[in-house]
mmCIF file of N, CA, C and O in Angstrom:
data_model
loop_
_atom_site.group_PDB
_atom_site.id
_atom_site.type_symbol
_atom_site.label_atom_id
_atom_site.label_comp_id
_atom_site.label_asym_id
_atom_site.label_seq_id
_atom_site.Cartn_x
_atom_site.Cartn_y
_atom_site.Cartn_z
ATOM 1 N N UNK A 1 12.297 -6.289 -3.564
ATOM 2 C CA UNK A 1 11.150 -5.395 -3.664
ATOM 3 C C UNK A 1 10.679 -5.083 -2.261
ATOM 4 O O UNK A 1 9.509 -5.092 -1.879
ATOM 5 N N UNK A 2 12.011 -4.740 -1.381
ATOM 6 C CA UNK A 2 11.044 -4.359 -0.130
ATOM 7 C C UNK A 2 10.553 -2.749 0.256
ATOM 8 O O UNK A 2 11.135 -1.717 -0.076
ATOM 9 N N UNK A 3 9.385 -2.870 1.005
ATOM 10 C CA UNK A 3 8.573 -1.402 0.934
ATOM 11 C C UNK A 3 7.709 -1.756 2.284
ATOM 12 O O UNK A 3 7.497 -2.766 2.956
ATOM 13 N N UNK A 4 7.363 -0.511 2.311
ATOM 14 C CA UNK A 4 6.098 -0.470 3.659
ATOM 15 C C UNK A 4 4.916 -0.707 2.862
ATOM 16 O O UNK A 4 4.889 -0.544 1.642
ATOM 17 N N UNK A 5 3.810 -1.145 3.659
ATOM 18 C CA UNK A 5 2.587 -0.850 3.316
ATOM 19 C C UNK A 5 1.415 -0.164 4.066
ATOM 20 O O UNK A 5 0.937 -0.981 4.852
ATOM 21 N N UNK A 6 0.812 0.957 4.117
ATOM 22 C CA UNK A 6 -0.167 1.400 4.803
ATOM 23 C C UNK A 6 -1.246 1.398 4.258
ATOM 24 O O UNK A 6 -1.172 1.476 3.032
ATOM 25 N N UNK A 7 -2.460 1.326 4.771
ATOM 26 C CA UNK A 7 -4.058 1.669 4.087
ATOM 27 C C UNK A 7 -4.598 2.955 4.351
ATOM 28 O O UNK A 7 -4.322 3.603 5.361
ATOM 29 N N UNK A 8 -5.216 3.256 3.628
ATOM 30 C CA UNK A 8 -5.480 5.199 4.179
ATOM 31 C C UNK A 8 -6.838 4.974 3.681
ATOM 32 O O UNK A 8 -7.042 4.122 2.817
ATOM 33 N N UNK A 9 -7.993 5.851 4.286
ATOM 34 C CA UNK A 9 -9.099 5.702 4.334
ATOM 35 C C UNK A 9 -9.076 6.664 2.327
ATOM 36 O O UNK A 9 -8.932 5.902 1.371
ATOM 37 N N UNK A 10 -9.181 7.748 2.128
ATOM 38 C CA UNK A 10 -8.507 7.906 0.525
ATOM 39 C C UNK A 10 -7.421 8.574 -0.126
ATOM 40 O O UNK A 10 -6.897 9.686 -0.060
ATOM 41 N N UNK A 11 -7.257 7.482 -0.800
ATOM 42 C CA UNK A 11 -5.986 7.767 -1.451
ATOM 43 C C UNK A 11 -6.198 9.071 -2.361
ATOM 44 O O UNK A 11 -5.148 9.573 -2.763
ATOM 45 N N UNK A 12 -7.192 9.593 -2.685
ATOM 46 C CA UNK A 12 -6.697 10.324 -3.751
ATOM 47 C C UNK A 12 -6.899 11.760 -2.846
ATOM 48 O O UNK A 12 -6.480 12.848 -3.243
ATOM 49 N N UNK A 13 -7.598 11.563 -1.595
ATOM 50 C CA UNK A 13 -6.781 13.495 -0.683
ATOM 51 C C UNK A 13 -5.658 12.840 -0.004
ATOM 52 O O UNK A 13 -4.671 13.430 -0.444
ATOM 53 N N UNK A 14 -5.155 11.700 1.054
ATOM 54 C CA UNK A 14 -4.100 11.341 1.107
ATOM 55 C C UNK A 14 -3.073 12.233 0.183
ATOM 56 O O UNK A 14 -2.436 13.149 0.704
ATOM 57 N N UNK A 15 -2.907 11.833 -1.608
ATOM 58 C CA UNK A 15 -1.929 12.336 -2.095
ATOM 59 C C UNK A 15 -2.036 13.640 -2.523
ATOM 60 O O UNK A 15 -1.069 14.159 -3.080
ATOM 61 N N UNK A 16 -3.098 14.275 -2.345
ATOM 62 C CA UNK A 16 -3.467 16.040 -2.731
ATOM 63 C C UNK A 16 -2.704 16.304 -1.490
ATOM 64 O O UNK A 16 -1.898 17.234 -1.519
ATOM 65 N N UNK A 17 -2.904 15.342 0.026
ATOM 66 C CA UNK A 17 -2.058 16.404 0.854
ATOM 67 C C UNK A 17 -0.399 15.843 0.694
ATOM 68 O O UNK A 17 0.644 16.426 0.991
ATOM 69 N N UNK A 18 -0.526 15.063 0.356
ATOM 70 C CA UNK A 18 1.614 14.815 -0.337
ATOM 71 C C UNK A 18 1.440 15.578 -0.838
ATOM 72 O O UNK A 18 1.653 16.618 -0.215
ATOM 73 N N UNK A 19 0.852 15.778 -2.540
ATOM 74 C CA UNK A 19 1.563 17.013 -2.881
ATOM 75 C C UNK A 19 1.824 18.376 -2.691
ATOM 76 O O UNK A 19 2.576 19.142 -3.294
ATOM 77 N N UNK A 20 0.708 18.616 -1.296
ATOM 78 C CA UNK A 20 0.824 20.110 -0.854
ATOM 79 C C UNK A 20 2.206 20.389 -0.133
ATOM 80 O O UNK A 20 2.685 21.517 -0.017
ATOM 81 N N UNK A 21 2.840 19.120 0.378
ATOM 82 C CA UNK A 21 4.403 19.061 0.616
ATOM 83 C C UNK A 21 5.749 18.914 -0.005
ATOM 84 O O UNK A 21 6.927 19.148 0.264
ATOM 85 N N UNK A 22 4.791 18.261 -1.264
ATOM 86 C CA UNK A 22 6.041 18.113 -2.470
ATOM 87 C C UNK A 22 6.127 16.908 -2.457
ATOM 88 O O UNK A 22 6.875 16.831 -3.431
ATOM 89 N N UNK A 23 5.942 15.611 -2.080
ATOM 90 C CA UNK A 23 5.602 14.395 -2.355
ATOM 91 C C UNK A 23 4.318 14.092 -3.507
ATOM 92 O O UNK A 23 3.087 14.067 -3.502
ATOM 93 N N UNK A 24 5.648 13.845 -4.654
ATOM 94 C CA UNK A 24 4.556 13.275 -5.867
ATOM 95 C C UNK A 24 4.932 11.529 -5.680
ATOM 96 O O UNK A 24 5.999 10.992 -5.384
ATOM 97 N N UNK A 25 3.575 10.931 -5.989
ATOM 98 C CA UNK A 25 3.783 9.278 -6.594
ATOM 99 C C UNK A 25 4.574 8.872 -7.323
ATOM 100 O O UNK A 25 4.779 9.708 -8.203
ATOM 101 N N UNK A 26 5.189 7.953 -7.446
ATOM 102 C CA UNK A 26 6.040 7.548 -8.772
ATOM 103 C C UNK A 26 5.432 7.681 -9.628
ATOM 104 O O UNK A 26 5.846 8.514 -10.435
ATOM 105 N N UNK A 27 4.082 6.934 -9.963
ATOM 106 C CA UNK A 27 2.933 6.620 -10.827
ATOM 107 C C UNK A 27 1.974 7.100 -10.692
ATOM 108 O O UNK A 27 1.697 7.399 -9.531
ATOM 109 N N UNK A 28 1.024 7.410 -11.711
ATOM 110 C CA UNK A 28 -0.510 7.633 -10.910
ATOM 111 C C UNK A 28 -1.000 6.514 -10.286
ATOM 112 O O UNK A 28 -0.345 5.472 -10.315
ATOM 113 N N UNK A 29 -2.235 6.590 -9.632
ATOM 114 C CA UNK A 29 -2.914 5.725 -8.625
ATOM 115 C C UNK A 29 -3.375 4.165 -9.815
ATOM 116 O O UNK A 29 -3.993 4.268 -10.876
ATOM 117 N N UNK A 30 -2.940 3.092 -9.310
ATOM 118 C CA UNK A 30 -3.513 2.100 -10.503
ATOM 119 C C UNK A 30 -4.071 0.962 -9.226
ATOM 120 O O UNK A 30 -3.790 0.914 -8.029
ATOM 121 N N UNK A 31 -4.810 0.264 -9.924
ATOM 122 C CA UNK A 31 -5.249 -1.377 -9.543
ATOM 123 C C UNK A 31 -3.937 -2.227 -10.258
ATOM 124 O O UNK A 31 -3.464 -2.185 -11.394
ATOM 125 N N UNK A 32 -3.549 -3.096 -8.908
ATOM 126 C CA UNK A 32 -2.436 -3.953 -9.564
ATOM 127 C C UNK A 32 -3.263 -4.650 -10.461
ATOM 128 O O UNK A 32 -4.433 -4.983 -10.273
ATOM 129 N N UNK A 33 -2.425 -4.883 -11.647
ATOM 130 C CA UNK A 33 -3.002 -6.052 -12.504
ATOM 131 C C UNK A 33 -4.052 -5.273 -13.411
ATOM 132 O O UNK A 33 -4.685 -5.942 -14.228
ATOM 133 N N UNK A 34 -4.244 -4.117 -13.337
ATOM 134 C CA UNK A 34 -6.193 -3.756 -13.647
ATOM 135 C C UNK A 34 -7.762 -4.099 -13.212
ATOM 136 O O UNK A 34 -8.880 -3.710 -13.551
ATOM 137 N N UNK A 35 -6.938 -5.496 -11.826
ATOM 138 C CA UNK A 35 -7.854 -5.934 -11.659
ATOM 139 C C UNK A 35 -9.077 -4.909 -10.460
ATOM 140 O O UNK A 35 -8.935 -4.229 -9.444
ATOM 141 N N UNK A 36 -9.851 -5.196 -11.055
ATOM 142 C CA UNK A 36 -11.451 -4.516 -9.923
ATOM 143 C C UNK A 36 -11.587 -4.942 -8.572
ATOM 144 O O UNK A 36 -12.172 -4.170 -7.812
ATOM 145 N N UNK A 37 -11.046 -6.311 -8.007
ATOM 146 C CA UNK A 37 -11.279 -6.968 -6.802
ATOM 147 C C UNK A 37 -9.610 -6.153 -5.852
ATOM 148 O O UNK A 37 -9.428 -6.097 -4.636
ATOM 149 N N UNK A 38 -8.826 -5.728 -6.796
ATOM 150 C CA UNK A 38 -8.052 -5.121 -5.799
ATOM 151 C C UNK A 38 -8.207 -4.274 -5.587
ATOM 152 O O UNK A 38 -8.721 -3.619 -6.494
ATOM 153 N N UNK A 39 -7.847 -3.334 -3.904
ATOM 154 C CA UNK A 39 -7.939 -1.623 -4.189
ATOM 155 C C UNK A 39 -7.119 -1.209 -5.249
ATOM 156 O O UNK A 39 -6.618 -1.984 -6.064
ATOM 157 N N UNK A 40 -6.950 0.275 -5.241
ATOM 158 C CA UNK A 40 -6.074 1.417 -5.817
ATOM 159 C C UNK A 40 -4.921 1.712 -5.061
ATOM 160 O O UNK A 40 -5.018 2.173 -3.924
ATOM 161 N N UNK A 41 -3.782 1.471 -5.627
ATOM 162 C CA UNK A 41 -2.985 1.736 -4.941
ATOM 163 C C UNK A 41 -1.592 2.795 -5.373
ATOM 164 O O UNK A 41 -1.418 2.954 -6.581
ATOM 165 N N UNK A 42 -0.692 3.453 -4.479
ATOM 166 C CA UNK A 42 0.088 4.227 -5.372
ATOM 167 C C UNK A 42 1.475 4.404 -4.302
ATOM 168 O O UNK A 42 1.596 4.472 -3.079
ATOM 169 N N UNK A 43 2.370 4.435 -5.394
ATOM 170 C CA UNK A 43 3.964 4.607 -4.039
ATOM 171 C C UNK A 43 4.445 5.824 -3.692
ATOM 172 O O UNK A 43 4.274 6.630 -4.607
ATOM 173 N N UNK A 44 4.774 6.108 -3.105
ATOM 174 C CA UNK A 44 5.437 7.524 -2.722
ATOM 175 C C UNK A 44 6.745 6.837 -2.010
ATOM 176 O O UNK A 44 6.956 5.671 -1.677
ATOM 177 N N UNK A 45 7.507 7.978 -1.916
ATOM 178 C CA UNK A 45 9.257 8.119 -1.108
ATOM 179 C C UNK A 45 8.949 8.450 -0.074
ATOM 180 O O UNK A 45 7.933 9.131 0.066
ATOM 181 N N UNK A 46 9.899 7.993 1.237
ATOM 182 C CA UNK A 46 10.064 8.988 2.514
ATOM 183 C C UNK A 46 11.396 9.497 1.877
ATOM 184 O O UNK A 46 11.813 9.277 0.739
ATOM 185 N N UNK A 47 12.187 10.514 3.267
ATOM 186 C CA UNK A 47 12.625 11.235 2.694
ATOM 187 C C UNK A 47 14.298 10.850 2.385
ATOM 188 O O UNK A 47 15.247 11.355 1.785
ATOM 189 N N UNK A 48 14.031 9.731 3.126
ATOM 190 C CA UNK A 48 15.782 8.447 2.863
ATOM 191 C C UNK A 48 15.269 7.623 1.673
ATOM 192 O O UNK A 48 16.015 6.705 1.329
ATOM 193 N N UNK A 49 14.111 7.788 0.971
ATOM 194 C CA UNK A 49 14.087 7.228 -0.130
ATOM 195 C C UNK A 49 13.765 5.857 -0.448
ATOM 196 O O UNK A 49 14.014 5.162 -1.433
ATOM 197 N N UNK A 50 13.113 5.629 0.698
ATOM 198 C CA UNK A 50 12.319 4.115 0.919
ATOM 199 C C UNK A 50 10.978 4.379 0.339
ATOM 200 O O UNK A 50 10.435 5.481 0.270
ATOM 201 N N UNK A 51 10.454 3.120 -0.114
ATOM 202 C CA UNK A 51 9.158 3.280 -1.209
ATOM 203 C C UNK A 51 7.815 2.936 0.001
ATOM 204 O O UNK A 51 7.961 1.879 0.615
ATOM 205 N N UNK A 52 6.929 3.525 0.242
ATOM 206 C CA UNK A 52 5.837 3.681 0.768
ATOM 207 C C UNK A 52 4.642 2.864 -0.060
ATOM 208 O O UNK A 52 4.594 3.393 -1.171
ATOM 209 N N UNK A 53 4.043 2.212 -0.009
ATOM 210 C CA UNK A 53 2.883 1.882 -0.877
ATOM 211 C C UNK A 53 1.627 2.268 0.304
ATOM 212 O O UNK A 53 1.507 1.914 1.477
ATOM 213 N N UNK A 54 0.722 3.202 -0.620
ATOM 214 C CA UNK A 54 -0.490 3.311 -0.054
ATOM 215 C C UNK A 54 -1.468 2.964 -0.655
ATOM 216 O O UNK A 54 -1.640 3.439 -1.778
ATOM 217 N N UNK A 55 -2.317 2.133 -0.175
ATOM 218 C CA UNK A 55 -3.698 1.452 -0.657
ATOM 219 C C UNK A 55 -4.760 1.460 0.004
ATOM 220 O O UNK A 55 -4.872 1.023 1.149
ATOM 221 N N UNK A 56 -5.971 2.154 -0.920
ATOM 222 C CA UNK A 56 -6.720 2.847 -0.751
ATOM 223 C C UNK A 56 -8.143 1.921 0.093
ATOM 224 O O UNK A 56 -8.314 0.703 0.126
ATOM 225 N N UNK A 57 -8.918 2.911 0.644
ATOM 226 C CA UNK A 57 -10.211 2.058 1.071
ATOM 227 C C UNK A 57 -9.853 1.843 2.710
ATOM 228 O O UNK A 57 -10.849 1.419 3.296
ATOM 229 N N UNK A 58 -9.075 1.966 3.304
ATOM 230 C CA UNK A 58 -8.574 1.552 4.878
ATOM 231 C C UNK A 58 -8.721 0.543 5.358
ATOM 232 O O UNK A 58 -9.038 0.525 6.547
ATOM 233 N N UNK A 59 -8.547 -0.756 4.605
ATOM 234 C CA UNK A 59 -8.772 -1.770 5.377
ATOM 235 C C UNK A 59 -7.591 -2.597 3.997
ATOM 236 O O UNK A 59 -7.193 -1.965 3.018
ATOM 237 N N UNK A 60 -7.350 -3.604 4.188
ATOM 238 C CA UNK A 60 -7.147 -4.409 2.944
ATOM 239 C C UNK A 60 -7.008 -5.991 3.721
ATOM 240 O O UNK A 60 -5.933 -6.017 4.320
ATOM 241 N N UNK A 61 -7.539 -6.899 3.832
ATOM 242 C CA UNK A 61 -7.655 -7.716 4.554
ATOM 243 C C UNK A 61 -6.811 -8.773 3.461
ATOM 244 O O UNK A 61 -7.082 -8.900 2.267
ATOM 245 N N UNK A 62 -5.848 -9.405 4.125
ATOM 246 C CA UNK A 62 -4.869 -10.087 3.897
ATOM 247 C C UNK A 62 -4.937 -11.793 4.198
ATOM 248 O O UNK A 62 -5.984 -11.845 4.844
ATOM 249 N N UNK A 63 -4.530 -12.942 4.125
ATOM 250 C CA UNK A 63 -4.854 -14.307 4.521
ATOM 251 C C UNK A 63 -4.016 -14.070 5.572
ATOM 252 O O UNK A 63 -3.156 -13.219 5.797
ATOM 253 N N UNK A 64 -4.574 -15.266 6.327
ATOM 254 C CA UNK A 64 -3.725 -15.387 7.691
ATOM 255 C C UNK A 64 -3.075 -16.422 7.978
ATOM 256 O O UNK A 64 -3.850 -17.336 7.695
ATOM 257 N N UNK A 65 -1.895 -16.976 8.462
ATOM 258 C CA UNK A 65 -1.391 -18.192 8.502
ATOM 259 C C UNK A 65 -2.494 -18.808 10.190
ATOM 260 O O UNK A 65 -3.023 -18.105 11.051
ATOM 261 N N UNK A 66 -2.463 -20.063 10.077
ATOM 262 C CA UNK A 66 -2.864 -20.150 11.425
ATOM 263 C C UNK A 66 -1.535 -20.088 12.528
ATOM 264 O O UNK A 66 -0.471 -19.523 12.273
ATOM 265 N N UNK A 67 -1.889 -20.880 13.945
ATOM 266 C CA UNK A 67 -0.582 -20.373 14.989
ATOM 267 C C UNK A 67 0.247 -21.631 14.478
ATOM 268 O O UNK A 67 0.342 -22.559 13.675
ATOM 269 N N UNK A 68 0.669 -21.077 15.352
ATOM 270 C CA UNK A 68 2.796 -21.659 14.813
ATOM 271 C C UNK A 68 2.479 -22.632 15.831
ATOM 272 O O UNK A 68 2.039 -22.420 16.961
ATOM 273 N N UNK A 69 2.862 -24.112 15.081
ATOM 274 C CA UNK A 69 2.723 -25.364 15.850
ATOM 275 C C UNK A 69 3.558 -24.988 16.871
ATOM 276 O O UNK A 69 2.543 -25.090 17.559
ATOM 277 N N UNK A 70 4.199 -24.736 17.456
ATOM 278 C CA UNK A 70 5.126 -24.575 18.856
ATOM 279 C C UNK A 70 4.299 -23.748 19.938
ATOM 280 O O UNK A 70 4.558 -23.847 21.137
ATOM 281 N N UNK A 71 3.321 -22.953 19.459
ATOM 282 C CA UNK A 71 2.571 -22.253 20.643
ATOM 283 C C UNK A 71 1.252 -23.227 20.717
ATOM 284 O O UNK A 71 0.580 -23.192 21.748
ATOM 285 N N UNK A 72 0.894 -24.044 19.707
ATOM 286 C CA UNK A 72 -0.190 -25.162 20.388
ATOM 287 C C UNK A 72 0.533 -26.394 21.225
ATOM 288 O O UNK A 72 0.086 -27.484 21.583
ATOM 289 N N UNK A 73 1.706 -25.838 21.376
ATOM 290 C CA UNK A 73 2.171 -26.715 22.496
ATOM 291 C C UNK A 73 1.715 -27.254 24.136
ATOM 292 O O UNK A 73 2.436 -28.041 24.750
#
């Protein structure tokens, strides 16, 4: 399941301007899961046919590992 991921401030002119190019979503725009605590998110193609995921809101804050025991060296 590998793909890019970008955040776009909104997704839903984001994809009004795909489709003014001809880039439709696979899907319409959904919450993984249905859940409310995630954004909206939706995939599109580039043009070699790699899957894009864009998720909405411009930020999506992710966990962080701490540093890699070898640089607290």
């Amino acid at each position: 399941y590998n793909h890019i991921a970008v955040t776009v401030d909104d997704l839903d002119a984001t994809l009004a301007t795909l489709a003014g190019i001809g880039v439709q979503p696979e899907n319409p725009a959904y919450r993984p899961g249905d859940r409310d605590d995630l954004p909206r998110i939706a995939f599109v193609a580039d043009p070699d046919g790699y899957r894009i995921e864009l998720i909405d809101g411009g930020a999506f804050e992710t966990p962080q590992d701490g540093p890699h025991p070898q640089a607290q060296a």
